[in-house]
């Protein structure tokens, strides 16, 4: 848990908005002694934060990660029929939700759960949900099962609720599935999260069929796409977070 917290703090300090703001602050501190370096760092941080918060740049970065095509149930049915289960990765909880009387799935997890429910109905495959409680509260695996069964009417066969990150999602889920004699699965997660997820599952011995969802679709170009927005900042954060995670995976393997 300590290593997980340290990793999260480090990522927060590097990624936007904190990373560019700290870079700009460092530049301001250096202005008096090293004016050229200080101005470069300060303006660099400001410009970087602006660019990474624009929908045009942020969505373009996300597209570099969305390399797995969506499942086409007509064309991919032969591959889908080989699968024995569906694995859904958690993406965060909505904590202490007053309208639900407690913790429930957050927006990201809900989008993954919704697509998994559709796949389960179309294929008849059993579901495994995976996610612990990195923020405290109810584990994501438990809230995902509740949403699938109560809100979507789809039963969940296996719940993995100890994992804190994608690597542990893969390790703990694979152990459950291998014990059940399952070695080929559909994997549901965000399209931009799929490369890192596939890398995490690569050493588990499972055969993975990607089933990505929530693509960052590009709208026709408008000048307003060059203005920073809250959504642009979120997408830029996700893109850089995934690329940072991929680099970290390669360095630690």
PDB file of C-alpha atoms in Angstrom:
ATOM      1  CA  UNK A   1       0.000   0.000   0.000  1.00  0.00           C
ATOM      2  CA  UNK A   2       2.869   2.417   0.799  1.00  0.00           C
ATOM      3  CA  UNK A   3       4.408   1.812  -2.623  1.00  0.00           C
ATOM      4  CA  UNK A   4       1.012   2.366  -4.254  1.00  0.00           C
ATOM      5  CA  UNK A   5       0.508   5.684  -2.428  1.00  0.00           C
ATOM      6  CA  UNK A   6       4.038   6.826  -3.290  1.00  0.00           C
ATOM      7  CA  UNK A   7       3.435   5.981  -6.958  1.00  0.00           C
ATOM      8  CA  UNK A   8       0.189   7.949  -6.978  1.00  0.00           C
ATOM      9  CA  UNK A   9       1.803  10.997  -5.336  1.00  0.00           C
ATOM     10  CA  UNK A  10       4.689  10.955  -7.820  1.00  0.00           C
ATOM     11  CA  UNK A  11       2.307  10.663 -10.780  1.00  0.00           C
ATOM     12  CA  UNK A  12       0.212  13.560  -9.454  1.00  0.00           C
ATOM     13  CA  UNK A  13       3.289  15.772  -9.181  1.00  0.00           C
ATOM     14  CA  UNK A  14       4.388  14.949 -12.746  1.00  0.00           C
ATOM     15  CA  UNK A  15       1.057  14.978 -14.598  1.00  0.00           C
ATOM     16  CA  UNK A  16      -1.118  18.021 -15.302  1.00  0.00           C
ATOM     17  CA  UNK A  17      -2.195  20.254 -13.793  1.00  0.00           C
ATOM     18  CA  UNK A  18       0.355  19.980 -10.951  1.00  0.00           C
ATOM     19  CA  UNK A  19       3.372  19.101 -13.125  1.00  0.00           C
ATOM     20  CA  UNK A  20       3.213  22.119 -15.474  1.00  0.00           C
ATOM     21  CA  UNK A  21       2.330  24.438 -12.580  1.00  0.00           C
ATOM     22  CA  UNK A  22       5.333  23.244 -10.563  1.00  0.00           C
ATOM     23  CA  UNK A  23       7.534  23.739 -13.626  1.00  0.00           C
ATOM     24  CA  UNK A  24       6.266  27.305 -14.005  1.00  0.00           C
ATOM     25  CA  UNK A  25       6.761  27.974 -10.282  1.00  0.00           C
ATOM     26  CA  UNK A  26      10.332  26.704 -10.490  1.00  0.00           C
ATOM     27  CA  UNK A  27      10.943  29.058 -13.389  1.00  0.00           C
ATOM     28  CA  UNK A  28       9.695  32.013 -11.359  1.00  0.00           C
ATOM     29  CA  UNK A  29      11.994  31.076  -8.484  1.00  0.00           C
ATOM     30  CA  UNK A  30      14.972  31.015 -10.848  1.00  0.00           C
ATOM     31  CA  UNK A  31      14.205  34.316 -12.585  1.00  0.00           C
ATOM     32  CA  UNK A  32      16.544  36.472 -10.496  1.00  0.00           C
ATOM     33  CA  UNK A  33      19.626  34.249 -10.688  1.00  0.00           C
ATOM     34  CA  UNK A  34      19.102  32.667 -14.113  1.00  0.00           C
ATOM     35  CA  UNK A  35      16.609  34.875 -15.983  1.00  0.00           C
ATOM     36  CA  UNK A  36      16.751  33.054 -19.320  1.00  0.00           C
ATOM     37  CA  UNK A  37      16.300  29.610 -17.764  1.00  0.00           C
ATOM     38  CA  UNK A  38      13.616  30.921 -15.428  1.00  0.00           C
ATOM     39  CA  UNK A  39      11.590  32.472 -18.249  1.00  0.00           C
ATOM     40  CA  UNK A  40      11.931  29.326 -20.342  1.00  0.00           C
ATOM     41  CA  UNK A  41      10.674  27.094 -17.538  1.00  0.00           C
ATOM     42  CA  UNK A  42       7.864  29.438 -16.504  1.00  0.00           C
ATOM     43  CA  UNK A  43       6.529  29.940 -20.018  1.00  0.00           C
ATOM     44  CA  UNK A  44       7.126  26.279 -20.828  1.00  0.00           C
ATOM     45  CA  UNK A  45       4.912  25.194 -17.942  1.00  0.00           C
ATOM     46  CA  UNK A  46       2.164  27.655 -18.888  1.00  0.00           C
ATOM     47  CA  UNK A  47       2.204  26.796 -22.590  1.00  0.00           C
ATOM     48  CA  UNK A  48       2.305  23.047 -21.896  1.00  0.00           C
ATOM     49  CA  UNK A  49      -0.668  23.266 -19.538  1.00  0.00           C
ATOM     50  CA  UNK A  50      -2.596  25.280 -22.132  1.00  0.00           C
ATOM     51  CA  UNK A  51      -1.852  22.830 -24.956  1.00  0.00           C
ATOM     52  CA  UNK A  52      -2.544  19.644 -23.001  1.00  0.00           C
ATOM     53  CA  UNK A  53      -5.901  21.120 -21.889  1.00  0.00           C
ATOM     54  CA  UNK A  54      -7.153  21.795 -25.425  1.00  0.00           C
ATOM     55  CA  UNK A  55      -9.540  19.208 -26.873  1.00  0.00           C
ATOM     56  CA  UNK A  56      -7.608  19.069 -30.147  1.00  0.00           C
ATOM     57  CA  UNK A  57      -4.285  18.076 -28.535  1.00  0.00           C
ATOM     58  CA  UNK A  58      -5.764  15.932 -25.769  1.00  0.00           C
ATOM     59  CA  UNK A  59      -7.942  13.860 -28.097  1.00  0.00           C
ATOM     60  CA  UNK A  60      -5.086  13.429 -30.570  1.00  0.00           C
ATOM     61  CA  UNK A  61      -2.944  12.020 -27.750  1.00  0.00           C
ATOM     62  CA  UNK A  62      -5.708   9.649 -26.696  1.00  0.00           C
ATOM     63  CA  UNK A  63      -6.012   8.395 -30.269  1.00  0.00           C
ATOM     64  CA  UNK A  64      -2.364   7.299 -30.191  1.00  0.00           C
ATOM     65  CA  UNK A  65      -3.405   4.824 -27.479  1.00  0.00           C
ATOM     66  CA  UNK A  66      -6.675   3.623 -29.022  1.00  0.00           C
ATOM     67  CA  UNK A  67      -5.013   1.024 -31.228  1.00  0.00           C
ATOM     68  CA  UNK A  68      -7.455  -1.826 -30.498  1.00  0.00           C
ATOM     69  CA  UNK A  69     -10.491  -1.674 -32.805  1.00  0.00           C
ATOM     70  CA  UNK A  70     -13.988  -2.089 -31.359  1.00  0.00           C
ATOM     71  CA  UNK A  71     -15.476  -5.549 -31.424  1.00  0.00           C
ATOM     72  CA  UNK A  72     -17.628  -6.172 -34.452  1.00  0.00           C
ATOM     73  CA  UNK A  73     -20.030  -8.897 -33.329  1.00  0.00           C
ATOM     74  CA  UNK A  74     -20.700  -9.896 -36.955  1.00  0.00           C
ATOM     75  CA  UNK A  75     -17.116 -10.060 -38.169  1.00  0.00           C
ATOM     76  CA  UNK A  76     -15.462 -11.081 -34.883  1.00  0.00           C
ATOM     77  CA  UNK A  77     -17.974 -13.728 -33.824  1.00  0.00           C
ATOM     78  CA  UNK A  78     -15.513 -16.557 -34.474  1.00  0.00           C
ATOM     79  CA  UNK A  79     -13.049 -15.005 -32.012  1.00  0.00           C
ATOM     80  CA  UNK A  80     -15.765 -14.125 -29.522  1.00  0.00           C
ATOM     81  CA  UNK A  81     -17.061 -17.707 -29.480  1.00  0.00           C
ATOM     82  CA  UNK A  82     -13.626 -18.899 -28.377  1.00  0.00           C
ATOM     83  CA  UNK A  83     -13.874 -16.815 -25.205  1.00  0.00           C
ATOM     84  CA  UNK A  84     -14.974 -18.433 -21.954  1.00  0.00           C
ATOM     85  CA  UNK A  85     -15.610 -15.343 -19.836  1.00  0.00           C
ATOM     86  CA  UNK A  86     -15.714 -11.539 -19.767  1.00  0.00           C
ATOM     87  CA  UNK A  87     -13.334  -9.592 -17.510  1.00  0.00           C
ATOM     88  CA  UNK A  88     -14.256  -6.005 -16.611  1.00  0.00           C
ATOM     89  CA  UNK A  89     -11.656  -3.665 -15.111  1.00  0.00           C
ATOM     90  CA  UNK A  90     -12.774  -1.145 -12.507  1.00  0.00           C
ATOM     91  CA  UNK A  91     -12.067   2.558 -12.944  1.00  0.00           C
ATOM     92  CA  UNK A  92     -13.001   4.181  -9.657  1.00  0.00           C
ATOM     93  CA  UNK A  93     -15.960   4.560  -7.319  1.00  0.00           C
ATOM     94  CA  UNK A  94     -18.435   7.323  -6.547  1.00  0.00           C
ATOM     95  CA  UNK A  95     -17.852   7.387  -2.807  1.00  0.00           C
ATOM     96  CA  UNK A  96     -20.593   7.988  -0.226  1.00  0.00           C
ATOM     97  CA  UNK A  97     -23.204   8.571  -2.928  1.00  0.00           C
ATOM     98  CA  UNK A  98     -26.204  10.010  -1.045  1.00  0.00           C
ATOM     99  CA  UNK A  99     -28.773   8.986  -3.658  1.00  0.00           C
ATOM    100  CA  UNK A 100     -27.545   5.377  -3.534  1.00  0.00           C
ATOM    101  CA  UNK A 101     -27.079   5.186   0.215  1.00  0.00           C
ATOM    102  CA  UNK A 102     -23.344   4.490  -0.007  1.00  0.00           C
ATOM    103  CA  UNK A 103     -20.512   3.769  -2.407  1.00  0.00           C
ATOM    104  CA  UNK A 104     -21.341   2.899  -6.001  1.00  0.00           C
ATOM    105  CA  UNK A 105     -19.585   2.780  -9.363  1.00  0.00           C
ATOM    106  CA  UNK A 106     -18.084   6.014 -10.673  1.00  0.00           C
ATOM    107  CA  UNK A 107     -18.580   7.375 -14.179  1.00  0.00           C
ATOM    108  CA  UNK A 108     -15.618   5.581 -15.734  1.00  0.00           C
ATOM    109  CA  UNK A 109     -16.510   2.251 -14.162  1.00  0.00           C
ATOM    110  CA  UNK A 110     -20.152   2.684 -15.131  1.00  0.00           C
ATOM    111  CA  UNK A 111     -19.264   3.077 -18.809  1.00  0.00           C
ATOM    112  CA  UNK A 112     -17.236  -0.139 -18.693  1.00  0.00           C
ATOM    113  CA  UNK A 113     -19.950  -1.990 -16.779  1.00  0.00           C
ATOM    114  CA  UNK A 114     -22.604  -0.889 -19.253  1.00  0.00           C
ATOM    115  CA  UNK A 115     -20.647  -2.292 -22.211  1.00  0.00           C
ATOM    116  CA  UNK A 116     -19.855  -5.499 -20.323  1.00  0.00           C
ATOM    117  CA  UNK A 117     -23.563  -5.981 -19.611  1.00  0.00           C
ATOM    118  CA  UNK A 118     -24.330  -5.719 -23.335  1.00  0.00           C
ATOM    119  CA  UNK A 119     -21.592  -8.219 -24.199  1.00  0.00           C
ATOM    120  CA  UNK A 120     -22.808 -10.627 -21.526  1.00  0.00           C
ATOM    121  CA  UNK A 121     -26.331 -10.549 -22.942  1.00  0.00           C
ATOM    122  CA  UNK A 122     -25.142 -11.001 -26.527  1.00  0.00           C
ATOM    123  CA  UNK A 123     -22.677 -13.812 -25.788  1.00  0.00           C
ATOM    124  CA  UNK A 124     -24.045 -15.535 -22.686  1.00  0.00           C
ATOM    125  CA  UNK A 125     -20.527 -15.512 -21.193  1.00  0.00           C
ATOM    126  CA  UNK A 126     -20.027 -15.305 -17.409  1.00  0.00           C
ATOM    127  CA  UNK A 127     -18.604 -12.121 -15.914  1.00  0.00           C
ATOM    128  CA  UNK A 128     -15.614 -11.424 -13.680  1.00  0.00           C
ATOM    129  CA  UNK A 129     -15.321  -7.922 -12.206  1.00  0.00           C
ATOM    130  CA  UNK A 130     -12.046  -6.717 -10.761  1.00  0.00           C
ATOM    131  CA  UNK A 131     -11.109  -3.765  -8.576  1.00  0.00           C
ATOM    132  CA  UNK A 132     -10.130  -3.162  -4.970  1.00  0.00           C
ATOM    133  CA  UNK A 133     -10.463  -0.066  -2.816  1.00  0.00           C
ATOM    134  CA  UNK A 134      -7.474   2.195  -3.555  1.00  0.00           C
ATOM    135  CA  UNK A 135      -9.470   5.209  -2.309  1.00  0.00           C
ATOM    136  CA  UNK A 136     -10.939   3.387   0.667  1.00  0.00           C
ATOM    137  CA  UNK A 137     -14.575   2.473   1.081  1.00  0.00           C
ATOM    138  CA  UNK A 138     -16.267  -0.417  -0.705  1.00  0.00           C
ATOM    139  CA  UNK A 139     -14.059  -2.320  -3.171  1.00  0.00           C
ATOM    140  CA  UNK A 140     -14.820  -1.594  -6.812  1.00  0.00           C
ATOM    141  CA  UNK A 141     -15.445  -5.264  -7.490  1.00  0.00           C
ATOM    142  CA  UNK A 142     -18.354  -5.188  -5.038  1.00  0.00           C
ATOM    143  CA  UNK A 143     -19.905  -2.001  -6.425  1.00  0.00           C
ATOM    144  CA  UNK A 144     -19.499  -3.304  -9.982  1.00  0.00           C
ATOM    145  CA  UNK A 145     -21.338  -6.506  -9.090  1.00  0.00           C
ATOM    146  CA  UNK A 146     -24.116  -4.502  -7.440  1.00  0.00           C
ATOM    147  CA  UNK A 147     -24.524  -2.282 -10.514  1.00  0.00           C
ATOM    148  CA  UNK A 148     -24.496  -5.177 -12.965  1.00  0.00           C
ATOM    149  CA  UNK A 149     -26.967  -7.291 -11.023  1.00  0.00           C
ATOM    150  CA  UNK A 150     -29.314  -4.599  -9.666  1.00  0.00           C
ATOM    151  CA  UNK A 151     -29.216  -1.984 -12.433  1.00  0.00           C
ATOM    152  CA  UNK A 152     -28.520  -4.094 -15.536  1.00  0.00           C
ATOM    153  CA  UNK A 153     -29.967  -7.436 -14.485  1.00  0.00           C
ATOM    154  CA  UNK A 154     -26.798  -9.337 -15.428  1.00  0.00           C
ATOM    155  CA  UNK A 155     -25.346 -11.883 -12.966  1.00  0.00           C
ATOM    156  CA  UNK A 156     -21.679 -11.772 -11.958  1.00  0.00           C
ATOM    157  CA  UNK A 157     -19.929 -15.093 -11.401  1.00  0.00           C
ATOM    158  CA  UNK A 158     -16.587 -13.956  -9.979  1.00  0.00           C
ATOM    159  CA  UNK A 159     -15.538 -10.909  -7.956  1.00  0.00           C
ATOM    160  CA  UNK A 160     -11.909  -9.880  -7.480  1.00  0.00           C
ATOM    161  CA  UNK A 161     -11.779  -7.090  -4.895  1.00  0.00           C
ATOM    162  CA  UNK A 162      -8.168  -6.928  -3.625  1.00  0.00           C
ATOM    163  CA  UNK A 163      -6.327  -5.253  -6.517  1.00  0.00           C
ATOM    164  CA  UNK A 164      -5.065  -1.678  -6.330  1.00  0.00           C
ATOM    165  CA  UNK A 165      -3.894  -1.161  -9.916  1.00  0.00           C
ATOM    166  CA  UNK A 166      -4.032  -2.664 -13.410  1.00  0.00           C
ATOM    167  CA  UNK A 167      -1.139  -5.054 -12.796  1.00  0.00           C
ATOM    168  CA  UNK A 168      -2.896  -6.511  -9.754  1.00  0.00           C
ATOM    169  CA  UNK A 169      -6.194  -6.615 -11.685  1.00  0.00           C
ATOM    170  CA  UNK A 170      -4.457  -8.947 -14.108  1.00  0.00           C
ATOM    171  CA  UNK A 171      -2.632 -11.110 -11.568  1.00  0.00           C
ATOM    172  CA  UNK A 172      -5.539 -11.684  -9.193  1.00  0.00           C
ATOM    173  CA  UNK A 173      -8.143 -12.128 -11.931  1.00  0.00           C
ATOM    174  CA  UNK A 174      -5.983 -14.653 -13.749  1.00  0.00           C
ATOM    175  CA  UNK A 175      -5.626 -16.730 -10.576  1.00  0.00           C
ATOM    176  CA  UNK A 176      -9.410 -16.870 -10.153  1.00  0.00           C
ATOM    177  CA  UNK A 177     -10.015 -17.745 -13.794  1.00  0.00           C
ATOM    178  CA  UNK A 178      -7.333 -20.423 -14.039  1.00  0.00           C
ATOM    179  CA  UNK A 179      -8.807 -22.102 -10.951  1.00  0.00           C
ATOM    180  CA  UNK A 180     -12.134 -22.176 -12.823  1.00  0.00           C
ATOM    181  CA  UNK A 181     -10.538 -23.655 -15.946  1.00  0.00           C
ATOM    182  CA  UNK A 182     -10.837 -20.433 -17.964  1.00  0.00           C
ATOM    183  CA  UNK A 183      -7.964 -19.367 -20.210  1.00  0.00           C
ATOM    184  CA  UNK A 184      -9.597 -17.223 -22.954  1.00  0.00           C
ATOM    185  CA  UNK A 185     -11.458 -14.026 -22.068  1.00  0.00           C
ATOM    186  CA  UNK A 186     -12.925 -10.841 -23.454  1.00  0.00           C
ATOM    187  CA  UNK A 187     -11.317  -7.881 -21.691  1.00  0.00           C
ATOM    188  CA  UNK A 188     -13.442  -4.763 -21.173  1.00  0.00           C
ATOM    189  CA  UNK A 189     -11.831  -1.427 -20.379  1.00  0.00           C
ATOM    190  CA  UNK A 190     -11.476   2.032 -21.907  1.00  0.00           C
ATOM    191  CA  UNK A 191      -9.998   2.059 -25.409  1.00  0.00           C
ATOM    192  CA  UNK A 192      -7.078   4.249 -24.307  1.00  0.00           C
ATOM    193  CA  UNK A 193      -6.434   1.986 -21.305  1.00  0.00           C
ATOM    194  CA  UNK A 194      -6.316  -1.189 -23.419  1.00  0.00           C
ATOM    195  CA  UNK A 195      -2.582  -1.111 -24.336  1.00  0.00           C
ATOM    196  CA  UNK A 196      -1.501  -0.971 -20.690  1.00  0.00           C
ATOM    197  CA  UNK A 197      -4.119  -3.562 -19.740  1.00  0.00           C
ATOM    198  CA  UNK A 198      -2.940  -5.984 -22.425  1.00  0.00           C
ATOM    199  CA  UNK A 199       0.649  -5.515 -21.251  1.00  0.00           C
ATOM    200  CA  UNK A 200      -0.421  -6.276 -17.678  1.00  0.00           C
ATOM    201  CA  UNK A 201      -2.231  -9.458 -18.756  1.00  0.00           C
ATOM    202  CA  UNK A 202       0.599 -10.574 -21.056  1.00  0.00           C
ATOM    203  CA  UNK A 203       2.364 -12.640 -18.389  1.00  0.00           C
ATOM    204  CA  UNK A 204      -0.732 -14.249 -16.887  1.00  0.00           C
ATOM    205  CA  UNK A 205      -1.068 -17.057 -19.434  1.00  0.00           C
ATOM    206  CA  UNK A 206      -4.568 -15.943 -20.403  1.00  0.00           C
ATOM    207  CA  UNK A 207      -5.522 -15.411 -24.038  1.00  0.00           C
ATOM    208  CA  UNK A 208      -6.998 -11.917 -24.222  1.00  0.00           C
ATOM    209  CA  UNK A 209      -9.525 -10.705 -26.780  1.00  0.00           C
ATOM    210  CA  UNK A 210      -9.761  -6.892 -26.467  1.00  0.00           C
ATOM    211  CA  UNK A 211     -13.251  -5.457 -26.034  1.00  0.00           C
ATOM    212  CA  UNK A 212     -12.576  -1.716 -25.692  1.00  0.00           C
ATOM    213  CA  UNK A 213     -15.182   0.926 -25.021  1.00  0.00           C
ATOM    214  CA  UNK A 214     -15.482   4.738 -24.643  1.00  0.00           C
ATOM    215  CA  UNK A 215     -13.384   5.902 -27.584  1.00  0.00           C
ATOM    216  CA  UNK A 216     -12.367   9.575 -27.709  1.00  0.00           C
ATOM    217  CA  UNK A 217     -14.306  10.463 -30.838  1.00  0.00           C
ATOM    218  CA  UNK A 218     -13.142  13.595 -32.669  1.00  0.00           C
ATOM    219  CA  UNK A 219     -15.713  16.165 -33.712  1.00  0.00           C
ATOM    220  CA  UNK A 220     -15.247  18.369 -36.811  1.00  0.00           C
ATOM    221  CA  UNK A 221     -12.544  20.957 -36.254  1.00  0.00           C
ATOM    222  CA  UNK A 222     -13.559  24.236 -34.633  1.00  0.00           C
ATOM    223  CA  UNK A 223     -11.373  27.068 -33.406  1.00  0.00           C
ATOM    224  CA  UNK A 224     -12.791  26.529 -29.929  1.00  0.00           C
ATOM    225  CA  UNK A 225     -10.930  23.194 -29.830  1.00  0.00           C
ATOM    226  CA  UNK A 226      -7.748  25.240 -29.362  1.00  0.00           C
ATOM    227  CA  UNK A 227      -9.072  26.709 -26.102  1.00  0.00           C
ATOM    228  CA  UNK A 228      -8.396  24.880 -22.821  1.00  0.00           C
ATOM    229  CA  UNK A 229     -11.423  23.194 -21.262  1.00  0.00           C
ATOM    230  CA  UNK A 230     -12.111  21.064 -18.222  1.00  0.00           C
ATOM    231  CA  UNK A 231     -12.827  18.068 -20.468  1.00  0.00           C
ATOM    232  CA  UNK A 232      -9.659  18.699 -22.447  1.00  0.00           C
ATOM    233  CA  UNK A 233      -7.585  18.740 -19.263  1.00  0.00           C
ATOM    234  CA  UNK A 234      -9.155  15.467 -18.150  1.00  0.00           C
ATOM    235  CA  UNK A 235      -8.442  13.811 -21.490  1.00  0.00           C
ATOM    236  CA  UNK A 236      -4.907  15.174 -21.589  1.00  0.00           C
ATOM    237  CA  UNK A 237      -4.319  13.864 -18.082  1.00  0.00           C
ATOM    238  CA  UNK A 238      -5.585  10.406 -19.049  1.00  0.00           C
ATOM    239  CA  UNK A 239      -3.399  10.285 -22.166  1.00  0.00           C
ATOM    240  CA  UNK A 240      -0.210  11.268 -20.350  1.00  0.00           C
ATOM    241  CA  UNK A 241      -1.078   8.967 -17.436  1.00  0.00           C
ATOM    242  CA  UNK A 242      -1.359   5.995 -19.779  1.00  0.00           C
ATOM    243  CA  UNK A 243       1.876   6.797 -21.623  1.00  0.00           C
ATOM    244  CA  UNK A 244       3.669   7.229 -18.301  1.00  0.00           C
ATOM    245  CA  UNK A 245       2.244   3.898 -17.146  1.00  0.00           C
ATOM    246  CA  UNK A 246       3.396   2.144 -20.316  1.00  0.00           C
ATOM    247  CA  UNK A 247       6.925   3.498 -19.882  1.00  0.00           C
ATOM    248  CA  UNK A 248       6.953   2.431 -16.237  1.00  0.00           C
ATOM    249  CA  UNK A 249       5.775  -1.081 -17.224  1.00  0.00           C
ATOM    250  CA  UNK A 250       8.635  -1.472 -19.694  1.00  0.00           C
ATOM    251  CA  UNK A 251      11.218  -0.224 -17.200  1.00  0.00           C
ATOM    252  CA  UNK A 252      10.067  -2.553 -14.420  1.00  0.00           C
ATOM    253  CA  UNK A 253       9.672  -5.751 -16.449  1.00  0.00           C
TER     254      UNK A 253
END
